[in-house]
Amino acid sequence: MEFVHRTLPQQVYFGAGRAAANLAAEVRQRGASRVMVIASPRERERAERVCARIDVAVWHDDVVQHVPVATAEKARSVAAEHGADLLVSIGGGSTTSLAKAVALTRGMPIVAVPTTYAGSEATDVWGLTEEATKTTGVDSRVLPAAVIYDAELTLSLPVGLSVASGLNGLAHCVDGMWAPRADPINQALGAEGIRALARGLPLIAADPSGIEGRELALYGAYLSAVAFASAGSGLHHKICHVLGGTYELPHAETHATVLPYVLAFNAPAAPEAAGRIAHALGSDSGTAEAAVAALDELRVRLHAPTALRDYGLTEADLPGAVERVLAVVPPSNPRPVTGNNLTALLRAALTGAAPATQLEEI
């Protein structure tokens, strides 16, 4: 074996019911005196409980999906106006992403308190949207210095959104198997992340008030993000960033819908990765077909999102989407991507065609 692996420095706290205490300890350790808390109006009550033991200089609740540049600039101005020396983000991926946008230019540390299974809290990837184009980048300044996981904070997340968010995390694991910097270490983390999410999500669906499934999902989401941050962004994420930024599709649902089609596209050309994915999903077989079938079975069991048309994408949008995705496809993708096979992939995701049928057709 020969590879170069990159591990990101980050403090991780994990414990149900421990968010307020762990946040207070982290703020005290950092000696922060001007804390800016970013939380959407929907998260405000929960955020106030989490922040009960710290002094908050300013609350900011203008959180928008895919982080429009104007939204980022507004948050940056608030941080400057109040002399903030620490950002605390409490919420899902959009909230974490807004904190990252502030840190990108202000250079202040972030303490992320996730309430979904998005995983963005464990990456150094930022994203901003302007004029229907989502731009992403990697910068050490946006990696949260600390992450506080508390499964109790996810109990109010509806099952449907929990499933979509968890499959978004699972997409990080799958994409990391063949992303530009994939290596045996992040592949191992990704496989364990798949196992945790594949166990945790059905438990959440069966018992939304149970802690075990929520903890497994958070654990899996963290592993998925660490694997993704190391491996880089693969074809799946390039597709979803285009669809989200250009057509304003919902983030988690888009990832959950597109994932099986990218797996069906790449798995035959990456048999070792397909085997890891299949076994992590509980299959006795390690074939590409088994990986696709196991993921599809999980999605059916969870009543997961199945068609992009349910979220506003149309057949007329496909040519533009194909053009934008082709411009950012990683050269290292296991299978060559063309206008024709990418159109077929997106059309299948648009209509919700059975992913298994795409193994040979795409």
mmCIF file of C-alpha atoms in Angstrom:
data_model
loop_
_atom_site.group_PDB
_atom_site.id
_atom_site.type_symbol
_atom_site.label_atom_id
_atom_site.label_comp_id
_atom_site.label_asym_id
_atom_site.label_seq_id
_atom_site.Cartn_x
_atom_site.Cartn_y
_atom_site.Cartn_z
ATOM 1 C CA MET A 1 0.000 0.000 0.000
ATOM 2 C CA GLU A 2 1.097 3.534 -0.701
ATOM 3 C CA PHE A 3 -1.004 6.581 0.178
ATOM 4 C CA VAL A 4 -1.054 9.911 2.013
ATOM 5 C CA HIS A 5 -3.811 10.292 4.603
ATOM 6 C CA ARG A 6 -4.927 13.607 6.105
ATOM 7 C CA THR A 7 -6.589 13.733 9.527
ATOM 8 C CA LEU A 8 -8.283 16.932 10.673
ATOM 9 C CA PRO A 9 -7.736 18.309 14.204
ATOM 10 C CA GLN A 10 -10.988 18.575 16.135
ATOM 11 C CA GLN A 11 -12.337 18.061 19.656
ATOM 12 C CA VAL A 12 -15.433 15.827 19.771
ATOM 13 C CA TYR A 13 -17.835 15.589 22.707
ATOM 14 C CA PHE A 14 -20.401 12.784 22.671
ATOM 15 C CA GLY A 15 -23.095 12.210 25.266
ATOM 16 C CA ALA A 16 -26.892 12.284 25.506
ATOM 17 C CA GLY A 17 -28.108 15.120 27.708
ATOM 18 C CA ARG A 18 -24.618 16.616 27.955
ATOM 19 C CA ALA A 19 -24.772 19.412 25.369
ATOM 20 C CA ALA A 20 -25.176 22.348 27.771
ATOM 21 C CA ALA A 21 -22.421 21.137 30.100
ATOM 22 C CA ASN A 22 -20.039 20.311 27.272
ATOM 23 C CA LEU A 23 -20.639 23.658 25.557
ATOM 24 C CA ALA A 24 -19.989 25.547 28.794
ATOM 25 C CA ALA A 25 -16.753 23.613 29.292
ATOM 26 C CA GLU A 26 -15.581 24.354 25.758
ATOM 27 C CA VAL A 27 -16.399 28.071 25.985
ATOM 28 C CA ARG A 28 -14.631 28.284 29.350
ATOM 29 C CA GLN A 29 -11.591 26.435 28.009
ATOM 30 C CA ARG A 30 -11.347 28.862 25.091
ATOM 31 C CA GLY A 31 -11.798 31.943 27.272
ATOM 32 C CA ALA A 32 -14.398 33.327 24.861
ATOM 33 C CA SER A 33 -16.271 36.407 26.051
ATOM 34 C CA ARG A 34 -18.255 37.487 22.962
ATOM 35 C CA VAL A 35 -20.141 34.424 21.766
ATOM 36 C CA MET A 36 -22.296 34.633 18.640
ATOM 37 C CA VAL A 37 -24.909 31.876 18.447
ATOM 38 C CA ILE A 38 -26.327 30.951 15.043
ATOM 39 C CA ALA A 39 -29.637 29.061 15.210
ATOM 40 C CA SER A 40 -32.737 29.242 13.035
ATOM 41 C CA PRO A 41 -36.006 30.459 14.585
ATOM 42 C CA ARG A 42 -37.180 26.841 14.628
ATOM 43 C CA GLU A 43 -34.164 25.884 16.746
ATOM 44 C CA ARG A 44 -34.263 28.887 19.114
ATOM 45 C CA GLU A 45 -35.934 27.230 22.111
ATOM 46 C CA ARG A 46 -33.618 24.229 21.946
ATOM 47 C CA ALA A 47 -30.607 26.494 21.408
ATOM 48 C CA GLU A 48 -31.465 28.508 24.502
ATOM 49 C CA ARG A 49 -31.421 25.323 26.583
ATOM 50 C CA VAL A 50 -28.048 24.354 25.147
ATOM 51 C CA CYS A 51 -26.667 27.837 25.872
ATOM 52 C CA ALA A 52 -28.156 28.112 29.362
ATOM 53 C CA ARG A 53 -24.728 27.980 31.027
ATOM 54 C CA ILE A 54 -22.912 30.517 28.834
ATOM 55 C CA ASP A 55 -23.199 34.247 28.154
ATOM 56 C CA VAL A 56 -24.366 35.016 24.615
ATOM 57 C CA ALA A 57 -23.348 38.348 23.079
ATOM 58 C CA VAL A 58 -25.620 38.040 20.041
ATOM 59 C CA TRP A 59 -28.167 35.611 18.575
ATOM 60 C CA HIS A 60 -28.419 35.315 14.800
ATOM 61 C CA ASP A 61 -31.286 33.438 13.142
ATOM 62 C CA ASP A 62 -31.173 34.336 9.433
ATOM 63 C CA VAL A 63 -30.336 30.823 8.193
ATOM 64 C CA VAL A 64 -30.985 29.930 4.539
ATOM 65 C CA GLN A 65 -30.337 26.619 2.774
ATOM 66 C CA HIS A 66 -27.267 26.506 0.482
ATOM 67 C CA VAL A 67 -26.015 29.782 2.082
ATOM 68 C CA PRO A 68 -26.644 32.598 -0.411
ATOM 69 C CA VAL A 69 -23.743 35.060 -0.467
ATOM 70 C CA ALA A 70 -26.014 37.862 0.781
ATOM 71 C CA THR A 71 -26.982 35.764 3.800
ATOM 72 C CA ALA A 72 -23.324 35.097 4.567
ATOM 73 C CA GLU A 73 -22.439 38.792 4.283
ATOM 74 C CA LYS A 74 -25.217 39.707 6.714
ATOM 75 C CA ALA A 75 -23.970 37.213 9.295
ATOM 76 C CA ARG A 76 -20.398 38.434 8.866
ATOM 77 C CA SER A 77 -21.533 41.993 9.515
ATOM 78 C CA VAL A 78 -23.332 40.929 12.693
ATOM 79 C CA ALA A 79 -20.191 39.165 13.921
ATOM 80 C CA ALA A 80 -18.075 42.247 13.254
ATOM 81 C CA GLU A 81 -20.592 44.624 14.823
ATOM 82 C CA HIS A 82 -20.663 42.660 18.068
ATOM 83 C CA GLY A 83 -16.959 41.823 18.173
ATOM 84 C CA ALA A 84 -17.693 38.095 18.318
ATOM 85 C CA ASP A 85 -14.751 35.902 19.283
ATOM 86 C CA LEU A 86 -16.484 32.509 19.082
ATOM 87 C CA LEU A 87 -19.246 31.104 16.873
ATOM 88 C CA VAL A 88 -21.662 28.507 18.199
ATOM 89 C CA SER A 89 -23.858 26.881 15.553
ATOM 90 C CA ILE A 90 -26.872 24.903 16.757
ATOM 91 C CA GLY A 91 -28.899 23.143 14.068
ATOM 92 C CA GLY A 92 -28.536 21.240 10.826
ATOM 93 C CA GLY A 93 -26.191 21.514 7.896
ATOM 94 C CA SER A 94 -27.423 24.929 6.772
ATOM 95 C CA THR A 95 -26.683 26.418 10.195
ATOM 96 C CA THR A 96 -23.221 24.871 10.308
ATOM 97 C CA SER A 97 -22.558 26.081 6.767
ATOM 98 C CA LEU A 98 -23.478 29.654 7.675
ATOM 99 C CA ALA A 99 -21.070 29.555 10.618
ATOM 100 C CA LYS A 100 -18.395 28.308 8.239
ATOM 101 C CA ALA A 101 -19.090 31.219 5.878
ATOM 102 C CA VAL A 102 -18.491 33.642 8.749
ATOM 103 C CA ALA A 103 -15.341 31.858 9.904
ATOM 104 C CA LEU A 104 -13.999 31.854 6.349
ATOM 105 C CA THR A 105 -13.556 35.627 6.423
ATOM 106 C CA ARG A 106 -13.534 36.407 10.142
ATOM 107 C CA GLY A 107 -11.108 33.673 11.180
ATOM 108 C CA MET A 108 -12.849 32.821 14.474
ATOM 109 C CA PRO A 109 -13.346 29.323 15.881
ATOM 110 C CA ILE A 110 -16.632 27.428 15.620
ATOM 111 C CA VAL A 111 -18.255 25.126 18.145
ATOM 112 C CA ALA A 112 -20.856 23.099 16.250
ATOM 113 C CA VAL A 113 -23.847 21.501 17.965
ATOM 114 C CA PRO A 114 -25.599 19.424 15.270
ATOM 115 C CA THR A 115 -29.278 18.516 15.517
ATOM 116 C CA THR A 116 -29.379 16.427 12.313
ATOM 117 C CA TYR A 117 -27.165 13.772 10.733
ATOM 118 C CA ALA A 118 -25.707 15.954 7.964
ATOM 119 C CA GLY A 119 -22.079 15.602 9.072
ATOM 120 C CA SER A 120 -20.887 18.992 7.799
ATOM 121 C CA GLU A 121 -19.699 19.808 11.314
ATOM 122 C CA ALA A 122 -16.747 17.434 10.866
ATOM 123 C CA THR A 123 -15.452 18.770 7.545
ATOM 124 C CA ASP A 124 -13.374 21.718 6.385
ATOM 125 C CA VAL A 125 -15.589 22.179 3.319
ATOM 126 C CA TRP A 126 -17.539 25.407 2.794
ATOM 127 C CA GLY A 127 -20.224 26.260 0.258
ATOM 128 C CA LEU A 128 -21.826 29.502 -0.946
ATOM 129 C CA THR A 129 -24.506 30.109 -3.571
ATOM 130 C CA GLU A 130 -24.709 33.112 -5.892
ATOM 131 C CA GLU A 131 -26.700 33.546 -9.112
ATOM 132 C CA ALA A 132 -27.907 29.920 -9.094
ATOM 133 C CA THR A 133 -24.369 28.569 -8.782
ATOM 134 C CA LYS A 134 -23.063 26.825 -5.688
ATOM 135 C CA THR A 135 -19.334 27.187 -5.127
ATOM 136 C CA THR A 136 -17.511 24.966 -2.658
ATOM 137 C CA GLY A 137 -14.010 24.989 -1.310
ATOM 138 C CA VAL A 138 -11.733 23.585 1.376
ATOM 139 C CA ASP A 139 -10.197 25.799 4.057
ATOM 140 C CA SER A 140 -8.858 24.956 7.516
ATOM 141 C CA ARG A 141 -10.491 28.093 8.944
ATOM 142 C CA VAL A 142 -13.989 26.643 8.529
ATOM 143 C CA LEU A 143 -13.394 23.338 10.326
ATOM 144 C CA PRO A 144 -15.257 23.591 13.646
ATOM 145 C CA ALA A 145 -12.758 23.493 16.490
ATOM 146 C CA ALA A 146 -15.163 21.381 18.514
ATOM 147 C CA VAL A 147 -18.304 19.351 17.878
ATOM 148 C CA ILE A 148 -20.856 18.561 20.565
ATOM 149 C CA TYR A 149 -23.053 15.553 19.836
ATOM 150 C CA ASP A 150 -26.128 15.016 22.000
ATOM 151 C CA ALA A 151 -28.691 12.513 20.746
ATOM 152 C CA GLU A 152 -31.425 14.138 22.836
ATOM 153 C CA LEU A 153 -31.218 17.197 20.576
ATOM 154 C CA THR A 154 -32.311 15.067 17.599
ATOM 155 C CA LEU A 155 -35.403 13.542 19.239
ATOM 156 C CA SER A 156 -37.729 16.152 17.743
ATOM 157 C CA LEU A 157 -36.362 15.606 14.214
ATOM 158 C CA PRO A 158 -39.244 13.952 12.314
ATOM 159 C CA VAL A 159 -38.655 10.428 11.065
ATOM 160 C CA GLY A 160 -38.838 11.465 7.400
ATOM 161 C CA LEU A 161 -36.217 14.165 7.829
ATOM 162 C CA SER A 162 -34.120 11.873 10.030
ATOM 163 C CA VAL A 163 -34.094 9.314 7.214
ATOM 164 C CA ALA A 164 -33.172 11.858 4.540
ATOM 165 C CA SER A 165 -30.488 13.399 6.748
ATOM 166 C CA GLY A 166 -29.067 10.003 7.648
ATOM 167 C CA LEU A 167 -28.935 8.928 4.009
ATOM 168 C CA ASN A 168 -27.127 12.190 3.287
ATOM 169 C CA GLY A 169 -24.550 11.015 5.812
ATOM 170 C CA LEU A 170 -24.455 7.592 4.186
ATOM 171 C CA ALA A 171 -23.795 9.316 0.861
ATOM 172 C CA HIS A 172 -20.630 10.808 2.377
ATOM 173 C CA CYS A 173 -19.492 7.267 3.175
ATOM 174 C CA VAL A 174 -20.237 5.906 -0.295
ATOM 175 C CA ASP A 175 -18.748 8.875 -2.147
ATOM 176 C CA GLY A 176 -15.631 8.614 0.003
ATOM 177 C CA MET A 177 -14.984 5.115 -1.328
ATOM 178 C CA TRP A 178 -13.898 6.472 -4.723
ATOM 179 C CA ALA A 179 -13.403 10.214 -4.212
ATOM 180 C CA PRO A 180 -10.165 11.820 -5.458
ATOM 181 C CA ARG A 181 -8.200 11.220 -2.212
ATOM 182 C CA ALA A 182 -9.771 7.898 -1.186
ATOM 183 C CA ASP A 183 -7.424 5.682 0.827
ATOM 184 C CA PRO A 184 -7.743 2.578 3.042
ATOM 185 C CA ILE A 185 -8.185 4.642 6.215
ATOM 186 C CA ASN A 186 -11.095 6.792 5.068
ATOM 187 C CA GLN A 187 -12.609 3.759 3.340
ATOM 188 C CA ALA A 188 -12.542 1.908 6.670
ATOM 189 C CA LEU A 189 -14.173 4.872 8.417
ATOM 190 C CA GLY A 190 -16.775 5.060 5.665
ATOM 191 C CA ALA A 191 -17.621 1.376 5.970
ATOM 192 C CA GLU A 192 -18.122 1.698 9.731
ATOM 193 C CA GLY A 193 -20.235 4.796 9.119
ATOM 194 C CA ILE A 194 -22.453 2.825 6.723
ATOM 195 C CA ARG A 195 -22.861 0.049 9.314
ATOM 196 C CA ALA A 196 -23.840 2.518 12.032
ATOM 197 C CA LEU A 197 -26.327 4.399 9.870
ATOM 198 C CA ALA A 198 -27.813 1.203 8.444
ATOM 199 C CA ARG A 199 -28.444 0.024 12.015
ATOM 200 C CA GLY A 200 -29.482 3.355 13.475
ATOM 201 C CA LEU A 201 -31.965 4.642 10.908
ATOM 202 C CA PRO A 202 -34.344 1.660 11.106
ATOM 203 C CA LEU A 203 -34.280 1.980 14.906
ATOM 204 C CA ILE A 204 -35.296 5.646 14.597
ATOM 205 C CA ALA A 205 -38.114 4.729 12.221
ATOM 206 C CA ALA A 206 -39.356 2.015 14.591
ATOM 207 C CA ASP A 207 -38.984 4.099 17.778
ATOM 208 C CA PRO A 208 -38.509 7.840 17.138
ATOM 209 C CA SER A 209 -38.235 8.546 20.874
ATOM 210 C CA GLY A 210 -35.464 6.006 21.452
ATOM 211 C CA ILE A 211 -31.915 7.135 22.100
ATOM 212 C CA GLU A 212 -30.035 4.118 20.703
ATOM 213 C CA GLY A 213 -30.935 4.723 17.069
ATOM 214 C CA ARG A 214 -30.272 8.446 17.380
ATOM 215 C CA GLU A 215 -26.834 7.841 18.883
ATOM 216 C CA LEU A 216 -25.922 5.339 16.193
ATOM 217 C CA ALA A 217 -26.997 7.816 13.515
ATOM 218 C CA LEU A 218 -24.910 10.621 15.047
ATOM 219 C CA TYR A 219 -21.916 8.301 15.367
ATOM 220 C CA GLY A 220 -22.336 7.205 11.759
ATOM 221 C CA ALA A 221 -22.766 10.789 10.578
ATOM 222 C CA TYR A 222 -19.526 11.809 12.264
ATOM 223 C CA LEU A 223 -17.595 8.918 10.725
ATOM 224 C CA SER A 224 -19.105 9.664 7.329
ATOM 225 C CA ALA A 225 -17.997 13.276 7.497
ATOM 226 C CA VAL A 226 -14.472 12.452 8.625
ATOM 227 C CA ALA A 227 -14.142 9.986 5.750
ATOM 228 C CA PHE A 228 -15.541 12.525 3.281
ATOM 229 C CA ALA A 229 -13.303 15.352 4.513
ATOM 230 C CA SER A 230 -10.265 13.158 3.978
ATOM 231 C CA ALA A 231 -11.305 11.606 0.661
ATOM 232 C CA GLY A 232 -12.741 14.708 -0.998
ATOM 233 C CA SER A 233 -15.854 15.302 -3.057
ATOM 234 C CA GLY A 234 -16.839 12.605 -5.557
ATOM 235 C CA LEU A 235 -19.412 12.399 -8.325
ATOM 236 C CA HIS A 236 -22.406 12.151 -5.990
ATOM 237 C CA HIS A 237 -21.637 15.407 -4.220
ATOM 238 C CA LYS A 238 -20.829 17.217 -7.447
ATOM 239 C CA ILE A 239 -24.272 16.256 -8.768
ATOM 240 C CA CYS A 240 -26.079 17.257 -5.581
ATOM 241 C CA HIS A 241 -24.294 20.594 -5.272
ATOM 242 C CA VAL A 242 -25.406 21.478 -8.789
ATOM 243 C CA LEU A 243 -28.987 20.375 -8.171
ATOM 244 C CA GLY A 244 -29.220 22.185 -4.862
ATOM 245 C CA GLY A 245 -27.507 25.411 -5.843
ATOM 246 C CA THR A 246 -29.025 25.773 -9.303
ATOM 247 C CA TYR A 247 -32.538 24.415 -8.828
ATOM 248 C CA GLU A 248 -32.949 25.048 -5.064
ATOM 249 C CA LEU A 249 -33.717 21.417 -4.305
ATOM 250 C CA PRO A 250 -33.757 20.487 -0.600
ATOM 251 C CA HIS A 251 -30.342 19.329 0.528
ATOM 252 C CA ALA A 252 -30.935 16.107 2.465
ATOM 253 C CA GLU A 253 -33.726 14.819 0.233
ATOM 254 C CA THR A 254 -31.645 15.411 -2.887
ATOM 255 C CA HIS A 255 -28.712 13.432 -1.495
ATOM 256 C CA ALA A 256 -31.010 10.627 -0.348
ATOM 257 C CA THR A 257 -32.617 10.408 -3.790
ATOM 258 C CA VAL A 258 -29.486 10.569 -5.944
ATOM 259 C CA LEU A 259 -27.337 8.193 -3.869
ATOM 260 C CA PRO A 260 -28.535 4.798 -5.202
ATOM 261 C CA TYR A 261 -28.166 5.914 -8.817
ATOM 262 C CA VAL A 262 -24.564 7.032 -8.356
ATOM 263 C CA LEU A 263 -23.859 3.777 -6.539
ATOM 264 C CA ALA A 264 -25.370 1.808 -9.439
ATOM 265 C CA PHE A 265 -23.313 3.895 -11.867
ATOM 266 C CA ASN A 266 -19.926 3.504 -10.176
ATOM 267 C CA ALA A 267 -20.100 0.174 -8.330
ATOM 268 C CA PRO A 268 -19.444 -2.109 -11.345
ATOM 269 C CA ALA A 269 -16.256 -0.155 -12.098
ATOM 270 C CA ALA A 270 -15.086 -0.213 -8.449
ATOM 271 C CA PRO A 271 -15.586 -3.825 -7.291
ATOM 272 C CA GLU A 272 -13.502 -3.560 -4.108
ATOM 273 C CA ALA A 273 -15.404 -0.481 -2.951
ATOM 274 C CA ALA A 274 -18.700 -2.111 -3.928
ATOM 275 C CA GLY A 275 -17.797 -5.097 -1.771
ATOM 276 C CA ARG A 276 -17.087 -2.898 1.238
ATOM 277 C CA ILE A 277 -20.397 -1.104 0.787
ATOM 278 C CA ALA A 278 -22.393 -4.316 0.301
ATOM 279 C CA HIS A 279 -20.948 -5.990 3.393
ATOM 280 C CA ALA A 280 -21.377 -2.827 5.491
ATOM 281 C CA LEU A 281 -25.046 -2.822 4.503
ATOM 282 C CA GLY A 282 -25.368 -6.413 5.723
ATOM 283 C CA SER A 283 -25.168 -8.336 2.459
ATOM 284 C CA ASP A 284 -23.462 -11.732 2.358
ATOM 285 C CA SER A 285 -22.399 -11.051 -1.220
ATOM 286 C CA GLY A 286 -19.799 -8.464 -2.157
ATOM 287 C CA THR A 287 -20.909 -7.722 -5.705
ATOM 288 C CA ALA A 288 -21.991 -4.413 -7.197
ATOM 289 C CA GLU A 289 -25.484 -5.840 -7.628
ATOM 290 C CA ALA A 290 -25.581 -6.783 -3.941
ATOM 291 C CA ALA A 291 -24.505 -3.294 -2.874
ATOM 292 C CA VAL A 292 -27.225 -1.643 -4.949
ATOM 293 C CA ALA A 293 -29.858 -4.141 -3.809
ATOM 294 C CA ALA A 294 -28.939 -3.722 -0.125
ATOM 295 C CA LEU A 295 -29.114 0.061 -0.309
ATOM 296 C CA ASP A 296 -32.413 -0.069 -2.172
ATOM 297 C CA GLU A 297 -33.833 -2.474 0.407
ATOM 298 C CA LEU A 298 -32.829 -0.070 3.184
ATOM 299 C CA ARG A 299 -34.445 2.845 1.367
ATOM 300 C CA VAL A 300 -37.693 0.934 0.843
ATOM 301 C CA ARG A 301 -37.711 -0.119 4.477
ATOM 302 C CA LEU A 302 -37.264 3.502 5.557
ATOM 303 C CA HIS A 303 -39.762 4.981 3.060
ATOM 304 C CA ALA A 304 -36.938 7.213 1.860
ATOM 305 C CA PRO A 305 -37.223 9.853 -0.905
ATOM 306 C CA THR A 306 -37.285 8.251 -4.352
ATOM 307 C CA ALA A 307 -37.738 10.834 -7.124
ATOM 308 C CA LEU A 308 -36.289 14.288 -7.762
ATOM 309 C CA ARG A 309 -39.493 15.364 -9.498
ATOM 310 C CA ASP A 310 -41.126 15.283 -6.059
ATOM 311 C CA TYR A 311 -38.910 18.237 -5.127
ATOM 312 C CA GLY A 312 -39.385 20.352 -8.232
ATOM 313 C CA LEU A 313 -36.853 19.114 -10.783
ATOM 314 C CA THR A 314 -38.262 18.674 -14.293
ATOM 315 C CA GLU A 315 -37.230 16.942 -17.511
ATOM 316 C CA ALA A 316 -36.543 20.380 -18.979
ATOM 317 C CA ASP A 317 -33.916 20.975 -16.272
ATOM 318 C CA LEU A 318 -31.822 17.946 -17.217
ATOM 319 C CA PRO A 319 -29.744 19.401 -20.092
ATOM 320 C CA GLY A 320 -28.607 22.346 -17.976
ATOM 321 C CA ALA A 321 -27.871 20.123 -14.997
ATOM 322 C CA VAL A 322 -25.859 17.728 -17.140
ATOM 323 C CA GLU A 323 -23.791 20.572 -18.565
ATOM 324 C CA ARG A 324 -23.003 21.955 -15.109
ATOM 325 C CA VAL A 325 -22.144 18.577 -13.604
ATOM 326 C CA LEU A 326 -19.886 17.573 -16.504
ATOM 327 C CA ALA A 327 -17.785 20.664 -15.818
ATOM 328 C CA VAL A 328 -16.961 19.482 -12.272
ATOM 329 C CA VAL A 329 -16.779 15.662 -12.527
ATOM 330 C CA PRO A 330 -13.629 14.410 -10.741
ATOM 331 C CA PRO A 331 -11.190 12.917 -13.275
ATOM 332 C CA SER A 332 -10.619 10.019 -10.869
ATOM 333 C CA ASN A 333 -14.233 8.823 -10.958
ATOM 334 C CA PRO A 334 -14.166 5.024 -11.453
ATOM 335 C CA ARG A 335 -16.342 5.175 -14.552
ATOM 336 C CA PRO A 336 -16.092 7.683 -17.422
ATOM 337 C CA VAL A 337 -18.915 10.219 -17.278
ATOM 338 C CA THR A 338 -20.462 11.362 -20.557
ATOM 339 C CA GLY A 339 -23.399 13.530 -21.458
ATOM 340 C CA ASN A 340 -25.417 10.452 -22.381
ATOM 341 C CA ASN A 341 -24.815 8.304 -19.322
ATOM 342 C CA LEU A 342 -25.116 11.272 -16.948
ATOM 343 C CA THR A 343 -28.450 12.188 -18.553
ATOM 344 C CA ALA A 344 -29.618 8.604 -18.037
ATOM 345 C CA LEU A 345 -28.529 8.698 -14.400
ATOM 346 C CA LEU A 346 -30.335 11.969 -13.699
ATOM 347 C CA ARG A 347 -33.451 10.889 -15.572
ATOM 348 C CA ALA A 348 -33.623 7.731 -13.462
ATOM 349 C CA ALA A 349 -33.289 9.825 -10.288
ATOM 350 C CA LEU A 350 -35.877 12.268 -11.625
ATOM 351 C CA THR A 351 -38.510 9.590 -12.173
ATOM 352 C CA GLY A 352 -37.603 7.196 -9.360
ATOM 353 C CA ALA A 353 -36.816 4.248 -11.650
ATOM 354 C CA ALA A 354 -35.555 1.143 -9.863
ATOM 355 C CA PRO A 355 -31.802 1.711 -9.236
ATOM 356 C CA ALA A 356 -30.978 -1.925 -10.066
ATOM 357 C CA THR A 357 -32.144 -1.432 -13.638
ATOM 358 C CA GLN A 358 -29.425 1.195 -14.088
ATOM 359 C CA LEU A 359 -26.529 -1.173 -13.437
ATOM 360 C CA GLU A 360 -26.366 -2.111 -17.099
ATOM 361 C CA GLU A 361 -28.244 0.745 -18.715
ATOM 362 C CA ILE A 362 -26.163 3.692 -17.585
#
